[in-house]
Short mmCIF file of C-alpha atoms and ligand atoms in Angstrom, two decimals:
data_model
loop_
_atom_site.label_atom_id
_atom_site.label_comp_id
_atom_site.label_asym_id
_atom_site.label_seq_id
_atom_site.Cartn_x
_atom_site.Cartn_y
_atom_site.Cartn_z
CA UNK L 25 121.49 211.74 -185.61
CA UNK L 26 120.32 214.89 -186.52
CA UNK L 27 116.04 215.33 -186.46
CA UNK L 28 115.12 212.08 -184.89
CA UNK L 29 111.36 212.31 -182.99
CA UNK L 30 110.82 212.22 -179.60
CA UNK L 31 109.84 208.65 -179.74
CA UNK L 32 112.53 207.64 -182.43
CA UNK L 33 115.18 208.64 -179.56
CA UNK L 34 113.25 206.45 -176.89
CA UNK L 35 113.30 203.62 -179.16
CA UNK L 36 116.67 203.83 -180.52
CA UNK L 37 117.57 204.30 -177.05
CA UNK L 38 115.38 200.82 -174.73
CA UNK L 39 116.77 199.09 -177.91
CA UNK L 40 120.56 199.78 -176.72
CA UNK L 41 119.23 199.08 -173.16
CA UNK L 42 118.22 196.45 -174.00
CA UNK L 43 120.80 194.87 -176.16
CA UNK L 44 123.73 195.83 -173.44
CA UNK L 45 121.50 193.87 -171.00
CA UNK L 46 121.16 191.01 -172.85
CA UNK L 47 125.21 190.89 -173.53
CA UNK L 48 125.77 191.49 -170.32
CA UNK L 49 123.35 189.42 -168.24
CA UNK L 50 126.11 186.81 -167.12
CA UNK L 51 128.47 189.62 -165.69
CA UNK L 52 128.48 191.46 -162.35
CA UNK L 53 130.72 194.12 -161.42
CA UNK L 54 133.85 193.08 -159.11
CA UNK L 55 132.44 194.29 -155.90
CA UNK L 56 131.44 192.51 -152.58
CA UNK L 57 128.34 193.17 -153.46
CA UNK L 58 128.07 191.56 -156.61
CA UNK L 59 126.11 194.46 -158.43
CA UNK L 60 124.87 193.36 -161.64
CA UNK L 61 127.08 194.86 -164.56
CA UNK L 62 124.39 196.48 -166.59
CA UNK L 63 124.16 199.47 -163.85
CA UNK L 64 127.59 200.53 -164.96
CA UNK L 65 126.82 201.14 -169.14
CA UNK L 66 123.55 202.90 -167.21
CA UNK L 67 125.60 205.04 -165.52
CA UNK L 68 127.43 206.41 -167.65
CA UNK L 69 124.62 206.97 -169.77
CA UNK L 70 123.08 209.04 -166.85
CA UNK L 71 126.46 210.75 -165.77
CA UNK L 72 125.83 212.88 -169.92
CA UNK L 73 122.38 213.03 -169.45
CA UNK L 74 122.21 214.24 -166.05
CA UNK L 75 125.50 215.59 -165.03
CA UNK L 76 127.14 216.82 -168.83
CA UNK L 77 123.85 217.30 -169.91
CA UNK L 78 124.81 216.17 -172.93
CA UNK L 79 122.00 215.07 -175.36
CA UNK L 80 123.56 213.73 -178.51
CA UNK L 81 121.62 210.63 -178.63
CA UNK L 82 124.79 208.85 -180.45
CA UNK L 83 127.26 209.56 -177.49
CA UNK L 84 124.58 208.41 -175.46
CA UNK L 85 123.38 204.87 -177.46
CA UNK L 86 127.36 204.60 -177.57
CA UNK L 87 127.89 205.02 -173.80
CA UNK L 88 125.19 202.42 -172.97
CA UNK L 89 127.15 200.41 -175.16
CA UNK L 90 130.39 200.66 -174.24
CA UNK L 91 131.82 197.81 -172.17
CA UNK L 92 129.55 195.34 -174.45
CA UNK L 93 132.46 194.28 -177.36
CA UNK L 94 135.55 194.61 -174.79
CA UNK L 95 133.60 192.20 -172.57
CA UNK L 96 130.90 190.27 -174.08
CA UNK L 97 130.59 188.50 -177.67
CA UNK L 98 129.48 191.42 -178.72
CA UNK L 99 131.27 192.11 -182.46
CA UNK L 100 131.75 195.37 -184.17
CA UNK L 101 130.17 194.20 -187.29
CA UNK L 102 127.20 193.46 -184.48
CA UNK L 103 127.34 196.80 -183.30
CA UNK L 104 126.92 198.43 -186.95
CA UNK L 105 124.27 196.34 -188.42
CA UNK L 106 122.06 197.32 -185.15
CA UNK L 107 122.58 200.62 -184.15
CA UNK L 108 124.67 201.76 -187.81
CA UNK L 109 127.70 203.03 -188.46
CA UNK L 110 129.14 206.52 -186.51
CA UNK L 111 127.55 204.36 -182.93
CA UNK L 112 130.22 201.75 -184.19
CA UNK L 113 132.77 204.40 -184.69
CA UNK L 114 132.89 205.75 -181.05
CA UNK L 115 132.09 202.46 -179.63
CA UNK L 116 135.73 201.09 -181.60
CA UNK L 117 137.36 204.60 -180.10
CA UNK L 118 136.57 203.70 -176.39
CA UNK L 119 137.21 199.65 -177.04
CA UNK L 120 140.50 198.48 -175.04
CA UNK L 121 141.84 195.78 -177.61
CA UNK L 122 141.97 192.48 -175.09
CA UNK L 123 144.68 190.78 -176.72
CA UNK L 124 147.70 193.40 -176.30
CA UNK L 125 148.76 192.53 -172.58
CA UNK L 126 147.46 195.06 -169.50
CA UNK L 127 150.17 196.93 -169.36
CA UNK L 128 149.84 197.92 -173.28
CA UNK L 129 146.57 198.59 -172.93
CA UNK L 130 146.33 200.77 -170.35
CA UNK L 131 149.08 202.73 -171.51
CA UNK L 132 147.15 203.13 -175.36
CA UNK L 133 144.42 204.87 -173.22
CA UNK L 134 146.41 207.37 -172.34
CA UNK L 135 148.37 207.43 -175.57
CA UNK L 136 144.71 207.42 -177.80
CA UNK L 137 142.84 210.09 -175.29
CA UNK L 138 144.06 212.94 -176.81
CA UNK L 139 143.38 212.28 -180.10
CA UNK L 140 139.75 210.77 -179.60
CA UNK L 141 136.88 212.35 -180.88
CA UNK L 142 134.72 214.85 -178.94
CA UNK L 143 131.57 212.04 -178.51
CA UNK L 144 134.85 209.19 -177.59
CA UNK L 145 136.04 211.58 -175.02
CA UNK L 146 132.87 211.92 -173.75
CA UNK L 147 131.77 208.70 -172.70
CA UNK L 148 135.38 208.16 -171.65
CA UNK L 149 134.78 211.18 -169.32
CA UNK L 150 131.70 209.55 -168.34
CA UNK L 151 133.73 205.87 -167.91
CA UNK L 152 135.97 206.91 -165.04
CA UNK L 153 134.02 208.89 -163.53
CA UNK L 154 132.09 206.53 -162.78
CA UNK L 155 134.67 203.70 -162.09
CA UNK L 156 136.04 206.33 -159.91
CA UNK L 157 133.05 207.18 -158.24
CA UNK L 158 132.97 203.47 -157.46
CA UNK L 159 136.55 202.82 -156.12
CA UNK L 160 135.72 205.34 -153.80
CA UNK L 161 132.52 203.41 -152.25
CA UNK L 162 133.98 200.07 -151.85
CA UNK L 163 137.58 198.24 -153.67
CA UNK L 164 137.50 195.35 -155.76
CA UNK L 165 137.88 192.17 -155.07
CA UNK L 166 141.00 191.18 -154.31
CA UNK L 167 143.01 194.29 -154.99
CA UNK L 168 145.31 195.39 -152.38
CA UNK L 169 145.10 199.60 -151.52
CA UNK L 170 148.48 199.68 -153.85
CA UNK L 171 146.24 198.26 -156.96
CA UNK L 172 143.37 200.95 -156.17
CA UNK L 173 145.87 203.98 -155.82
CA UNK L 174 147.43 203.24 -159.22
CA UNK L 175 143.93 203.14 -160.96
CA UNK L 176 143.36 206.85 -159.13
CA UNK L 177 147.11 208.06 -160.48
CA UNK L 178 146.66 206.35 -164.05
CA UNK L 179 142.69 207.08 -164.99
CA UNK L 180 144.07 210.79 -163.83
CA UNK L 181 146.59 210.58 -166.73
CA UNK L 182 144.32 209.32 -169.05
CA UNK L 183 141.71 212.45 -167.69
CA UNK L 184 144.68 214.78 -168.59
CA UNK L 185 144.15 213.71 -172.46
CA UNK L 186 140.59 214.33 -172.30
CA UNK L 187 140.11 217.66 -171.22
CA UNK L 188 138.25 220.89 -173.16
CA UNK L 189 135.49 218.50 -173.50
CA UNK L 190 132.75 218.67 -170.74
CA UNK L 191 133.40 221.03 -168.04
CA UNK L 192 131.30 219.60 -164.73
CA UNK L 193 131.72 216.20 -165.61
CA UNK L 194 135.85 217.07 -165.15
CA UNK L 195 135.00 218.85 -162.42
CA UNK L 196 133.28 216.11 -160.97
CA UNK L 197 136.58 214.41 -161.78
CA UNK L 198 138.92 216.91 -160.31
CA UNK L 199 137.33 216.91 -156.85
CA UNK L 200 137.71 213.46 -156.74
CA UNK L 201 141.69 213.39 -158.09
CA UNK L 202 142.65 216.64 -155.07
CA UNK L 203 141.04 213.98 -152.54
CA UNK L 204 142.72 210.75 -153.69
CA UNK L 205 146.01 211.45 -156.10
CA UNK L 206 148.70 212.61 -154.47
CA UNK L 207 150.13 214.69 -157.32
CA UNK L 208 148.55 216.75 -159.24
CA UNK L 209 149.19 217.47 -163.03
N1 LIG I 323 135.64 200.45 -160.02
C1 LIG I 323 135.34 199.32 -159.66
N2 LIG I 323 135.41 198.65 -161.47
C2 LIG I 323 134.65 197.52 -161.45
C3 LIG I 323 134.45 196.89 -160.65
N3 LIG I 323 133.84 196.12 -161.20
C4 LIG I 323 134.24 196.07 -162.86
N4 LIG I 323 134.87 197.06 -162.92
C5 LIG I 323 135.56 197.08 -164.22
O1 LIG I 323 136.68 197.39 -163.88
C6 LIG I 323 137.75 197.83 -164.83
C7 LIG I 323 138.92 198.43 -164.24
O2 LIG I 323 139.87 197.03 -163.58
P1 LIG I 323 141.23 196.84 -164.73
O3 LIG I 323 141.91 195.85 -163.91
O4 LIG I 323 142.18 198.20 -163.94
O5 LIG I 323 140.98 196.52 -166.24
P2 LIG I 323 140.70 195.32 -166.37
O6 LIG I 323 139.15 194.59 -165.99
O7 LIG I 323 139.94 196.19 -168.06
O8 LIG I 323 141.85 194.46 -166.99
C8 LIG I 323 137.09 198.94 -165.01
O9 LIG I 323 136.40 198.25 -166.56
P3 LIG I 323 136.44 200.19 -168.28
O10 LIG I 323 135.01 200.70 -167.94
O11 LIG I 323 136.80 199.45 -168.98
O12 LIG I 323 137.14 201.05 -167.51
P4 LIG I 323 138.47 201.30 -167.89
O13 LIG I 323 139.09 200.04 -166.99
O14 LIG I 323 138.89 201.50 -169.15
O15 LIG I 323 138.70 202.61 -167.01
C9 LIG I 323 135.36 198.93 -164.22
O16 LIG I 323 134.26 199.44 -165.08
C10 LIG I 323 133.85 197.28 -159.13
O17 LIG I 323 133.17 196.83 -158.59
N5 LIG I 323 134.52 198.61 -159.13
MN1 LIG I 324 133.21 201.11 -168.96
#
């Protein structure tokens, strides 16, 4: 979205935050404090701007919206109508098909990582960094240590397909993998 003026950028970003906040309004994170879910997409967007120095507005919009279709009643048509075809395509790329069995979804994330667009790779990297930091802070309710370990190991495989995209975010992810994964692959 090259050529957008600052006030237009502010307006589209606020529109995304508002849309995501309404869509996620009844959702909480899985941590013992039951943090409001909206903290996650806002935090993913913050990782991109502050830690990754990303300034692509459509990528920041996609980060704010990235879990609306996967986790709420939002449709891709709605995203496209509100935010345009480019933002919708990015959200499409980072959305798991929840109709598939969980093991298949997890396998497809590893497979799709390397063939994603640069913008989708950025959103995925920031999503993983946020979730892994969350995991180091507190285990989601009901997650045994083995399940936590499996998530760290699986996330490393997904991130391996996303490399060469943003050095600062990848370096932060590698620090976590060094602490948490037995095998650096
Ligand atoms: N670490 C952590 N994750 C939480 C918490 N609350 C909700 N989540 C979400 O849970 C998802 C990971 O849980 P899983 O059981 O592996 O996956 P699932 O919800 O898709 O079935 C992540 O989804 P996602 O964002 O779509 O990412 P991903 O699973 O594609 O990596 C993450 O955002 C929490 O308190 N801590
Ligand atoms: Mn997410």
